[in-house]
XYZ file of C-alpha atoms in Angstrom:
280
model
C 20.972 62.918 14.192
C 20.245 62.058 17.822
C 20.549 58.554 19.339
C 16.783 58.393 19.655
C 16.353 58.979 15.921
C 19.011 56.283 15.177
C 17.092 53.792 17.343
C 13.803 54.554 15.582
C 15.547 54.053 12.229
C 16.802 50.689 13.468
C 13.304 49.683 14.407
C 12.071 50.522 10.931
C 14.942 48.449 9.435
C 14.075 45.551 11.748
C 10.397 45.674 10.753
C 11.510 45.617 7.093
C 13.828 42.666 7.710
C 16.987 44.570 6.935
C 19.005 43.378 9.974
C 22.451 44.622 8.920
C 21.192 48.186 8.416
C 19.487 48.056 11.886
C 22.836 46.949 13.513
C 24.585 49.850 11.835
C 21.852 52.305 13.132
C 22.098 50.989 16.628
C 25.791 51.302 16.758
C 25.384 54.852 15.443
C 23.005 55.529 18.331
C 25.625 54.198 20.799
C 28.208 56.308 19.367
C 26.054 59.345 20.033
C 24.917 58.090 23.480
C 26.665 55.070 24.940
C 24.187 55.026 27.784
C 21.150 54.398 25.579
C 19.671 51.258 27.128
C 17.056 50.626 24.551
C 19.796 50.515 21.737
C 21.815 47.964 23.708
C 18.933 45.730 24.401
C 17.853 45.808 20.746
C 21.494 45.207 19.552
C 21.701 42.195 22.064
C 18.502 40.702 20.719
C 19.849 40.970 17.120
C 23.110 39.419 18.186
C 21.137 36.518 19.755
C 19.224 36.014 16.527
C 22.530 35.826 14.718
C 23.793 33.292 17.115
C 26.381 35.458 18.797
C 25.803 35.060 22.543
C 29.147 36.525 23.491
C 28.451 39.889 21.895
C 24.810 39.707 23.194
C 25.945 39.203 26.764
C 28.433 42.099 26.604
C 25.653 44.398 25.497
C 23.342 43.194 28.162
C 26.003 43.665 30.838
C 26.554 47.256 29.605
C 22.840 47.937 29.649
C 22.698 46.713 33.268
C 25.584 48.990 34.138
C 23.673 51.887 32.791
C 20.496 51.094 34.829
C 18.640 48.434 32.823
C 16.180 46.652 35.061
C 16.526 42.937 35.656
C 13.162 42.269 33.989
C 14.365 43.797 30.724
C 17.504 41.582 30.431
C 16.419 38.377 32.209
C 15.276 36.292 29.277
C 17.738 37.854 26.813
C 20.698 37.069 29.082
C 19.452 33.492 29.579
C 19.253 33.032 25.832
C 22.769 34.436 25.315
C 24.083 31.876 28.020
C 22.406 29.075 26.109
C 24.114 30.187 22.935
C 27.499 30.135 24.738
C 26.800 26.641 26.060
C 26.995 27.982 29.623
C 24.308 25.551 30.709
C 25.041 25.353 34.403
C 25.261 29.119 34.683
C 21.892 29.438 32.791
C 20.326 26.993 35.239
C 21.477 29.105 38.176
C 20.724 32.521 36.660
C 17.445 31.951 34.724
C 15.244 30.925 37.651
C 11.649 31.057 36.369
C 10.341 31.587 39.888
C 11.934 35.102 39.655
C 10.088 35.987 36.482
C 7.736 38.972 36.817
C 5.151 37.739 34.351
C 3.900 34.506 32.842
C 5.380 35.137 29.345
C 8.973 35.427 30.806
C 8.304 32.396 33.000
C 7.390 30.305 29.966
C 10.534 31.446 28.211
C 12.762 30.673 31.139
C 11.261 27.261 31.700
C 11.686 26.510 27.965
C 15.410 27.682 28.049
C 16.051 25.541 31.132
C 14.547 22.655 29.187
C 17.150 23.196 26.500
C 19.887 23.521 28.915
C 18.939 20.230 30.652
C 18.700 18.561 27.161
C 22.295 19.662 26.321
C 23.363 18.203 29.718
C 21.496 14.969 28.690
C 19.324 15.444 31.826
C 16.298 14.237 29.709
C 13.649 13.848 32.547
C 14.365 17.376 33.860
C 14.240 18.674 30.261
C 10.914 17.056 29.659
C 9.452 18.387 32.918
C 10.646 21.960 32.068
C 9.111 21.840 28.560
C 5.826 20.384 29.825
C 5.560 22.945 32.594
C 5.990 25.738 30.115
C 3.197 24.258 27.855
C 0.982 23.812 30.859
C 1.185 27.533 31.701
C 0.220 28.343 28.076
C 0.774 31.392 25.808
C 3.376 31.308 23.052
C 4.591 27.755 23.674
C 5.902 26.869 20.134
C 9.471 27.085 21.471
C 8.706 24.578 24.232
C 6.991 22.259 21.736
C 10.042 22.465 19.414
C 12.045 21.556 22.606
C 10.013 18.422 23.040
C 10.725 17.539 19.356
C 14.501 18.143 20.082
C 14.219 15.935 23.107
C 12.581 13.219 21.076
C 15.338 13.468 18.513
C 18.057 13.240 21.131
C 16.395 9.951 22.436
C 16.141 8.579 18.917
C 12.423 8.844 18.664
C 11.880 10.371 15.157
C 8.246 9.572 15.041
C 7.451 11.600 18.224
C 9.665 14.410 17.033
C 7.565 14.652 13.726
C 4.443 14.616 15.701
C 5.546 17.586 17.805
C 6.778 19.423 14.638
C 3.354 18.676 12.931
C 1.653 20.223 15.877
C 3.725 23.300 15.749
C 3.197 23.811 11.987
C -0.475 23.193 12.357
C -0.584 26.231 14.560
C 1.808 28.282 12.555
C 2.646 27.010 8.950
C 5.364 29.529 8.656
C 7.279 28.657 11.790
C 10.815 28.896 10.499
C 12.494 26.977 13.234
C 10.148 24.076 12.991
C 10.715 23.825 9.219
C 14.472 23.843 9.940
C 13.972 21.022 12.334
C 12.158 19.044 9.617
C 15.194 19.743 7.451
C 17.421 18.454 10.342
C 15.456 15.251 10.557
C 15.925 14.686 6.827
C 19.642 15.099 7.213
C 19.796 12.822 10.238
C 18.087 10.197 8.107
C 20.870 10.652 5.551
C 18.416 12.270 3.022
C 20.829 14.998 2.124
C 19.252 16.099 -1.144
C 15.914 16.752 0.619
C 17.688 18.585 3.413
C 19.554 20.856 1.020
C 16.357 21.536 -0.862
C 14.494 22.375 2.355
C 17.198 24.640 3.622
C 17.272 26.417 0.206
C 13.556 26.810 0.470
C 14.002 28.416 3.934
C 16.612 30.818 2.473
C 14.295 31.784 -0.367
C 11.781 32.997 2.277
C 14.521 34.787 4.209
C 17.879 35.366 2.728
C 19.374 36.311 6.033
C 18.328 33.074 7.833
C 21.733 32.495 9.444
C 20.747 29.066 10.942
C 19.573 27.656 7.609
C 22.513 29.007 5.782
C 25.029 27.483 8.310
C 23.247 24.107 8.132
C 23.254 24.166 4.297
C 26.975 24.943 4.441
C 27.549 21.997 6.652
C 25.649 19.542 4.495
C 27.368 20.735 1.359
C 30.682 20.108 3.077
C 29.440 16.785 4.167
C 28.506 15.705 0.525
C 31.841 17.122 -0.702
C 30.270 19.937 -2.801
C 32.953 22.316 -1.744
C 32.354 24.961 -4.411
C 28.852 25.478 -3.153
C 29.841 25.258 0.398
C 32.549 27.912 0.013
C 29.930 30.174 -1.581
C 27.634 29.716 1.357
C 30.538 30.255 3.725
C 31.427 33.505 2.162
C 27.727 34.621 2.305
C 27.629 33.518 5.959
C 30.854 35.566 6.659
C 29.239 38.657 5.162
C 25.916 38.359 6.870
C 27.157 37.347 10.359
C 30.906 38.014 10.649
C 30.746 37.284 14.433
C 28.910 34.070 14.287
C 30.808 31.475 16.411
C 30.143 28.698 13.987
C 32.406 30.228 11.328
C 35.771 28.796 12.466
C 34.288 25.400 12.650
C 32.943 25.526 9.191
C 36.254 27.009 7.914
C 38.057 24.232 9.409
C 35.762 21.522 7.844
C 36.345 23.094 4.370
C 40.157 23.195 4.859
C 40.058 19.659 6.114
C 38.157 18.525 3.016
C 40.699 20.215 0.967
C 43.492 18.460 2.734
C 44.932 21.781 3.989
C 45.471 20.226 7.466
C 47.461 23.001 9.100
C 44.798 25.632 8.123
C 42.091 23.223 9.402
C 43.884 22.790 12.727
C 44.254 26.565 13.189
C 40.641 27.075 12.402
C 39.490 24.407 14.853
C 41.679 25.904 17.591
C 40.086 29.260 16.952
C 36.697 27.626 17.228
C 37.567 26.324 20.675
C 38.326 29.792 21.953
C 34.686 30.719 22.020
C 33.304 27.108 22.497
C 35.906 25.123 24.447
C 33.478 22.148 25.014
C 32.179 21.883 21.540
C 32.364 18.181 20.795
C 32.134 18.609 16.965
C 35.287 20.724 17.055
C 37.074 18.430 19.454
C 36.213 15.489 17.214
């Protein structure tokens, strides 16, 4: 089987929603031809969807070494930097003025909005999101960003308004529904939040974000048996997910296994040294 055939198989699996199989096929393609740029870009995109910015950036850097054009990696690398909490680096690297088309410019503006948000530069964040929406196109990500900004500023009503707007345009927007779940959790409505995340997982059993958040809530309400089952599934679906050591530490902490918890939290800080949840 040639590397091109492996890549084509991977695309079919991606279309069918079988992400694990697609990753295997892409790795097979790279074993046949380590210089296959398309395979590396697809693999990086899948890593980003799984929340693994470190692995994604490695694939993108290799793709660039083998001749990938800047346009092909610009947005993907910016997304990988956001996942790694490299906000200042993202703001330096992901300059929207350098984008070759409006779609990439909208994406980069939105990513800058999230970076500013994480840095608590709220006015700059709002300007970036609004600029993205002003340009137009696929702006749901920017609208969700404004909802996130409203949440960060304690304005639940405005956040719900933005999420309602997104869901009116696309009732199946998975990330918007997850944010609705997040709001329920923020308001201490844990049963509704668990039910909502469970609903999201019924729609897509490999929704890593929803599974990670449901695990967190189950730990929070001390339903450790269910939390450990979720955690085991998360390990199987996304073994490189950087959130795993943190969740492992929380479970050990709730079980009063303090040395194991400390080891897990220290492992979490290796990939995310500034993660306030872990430090706390």
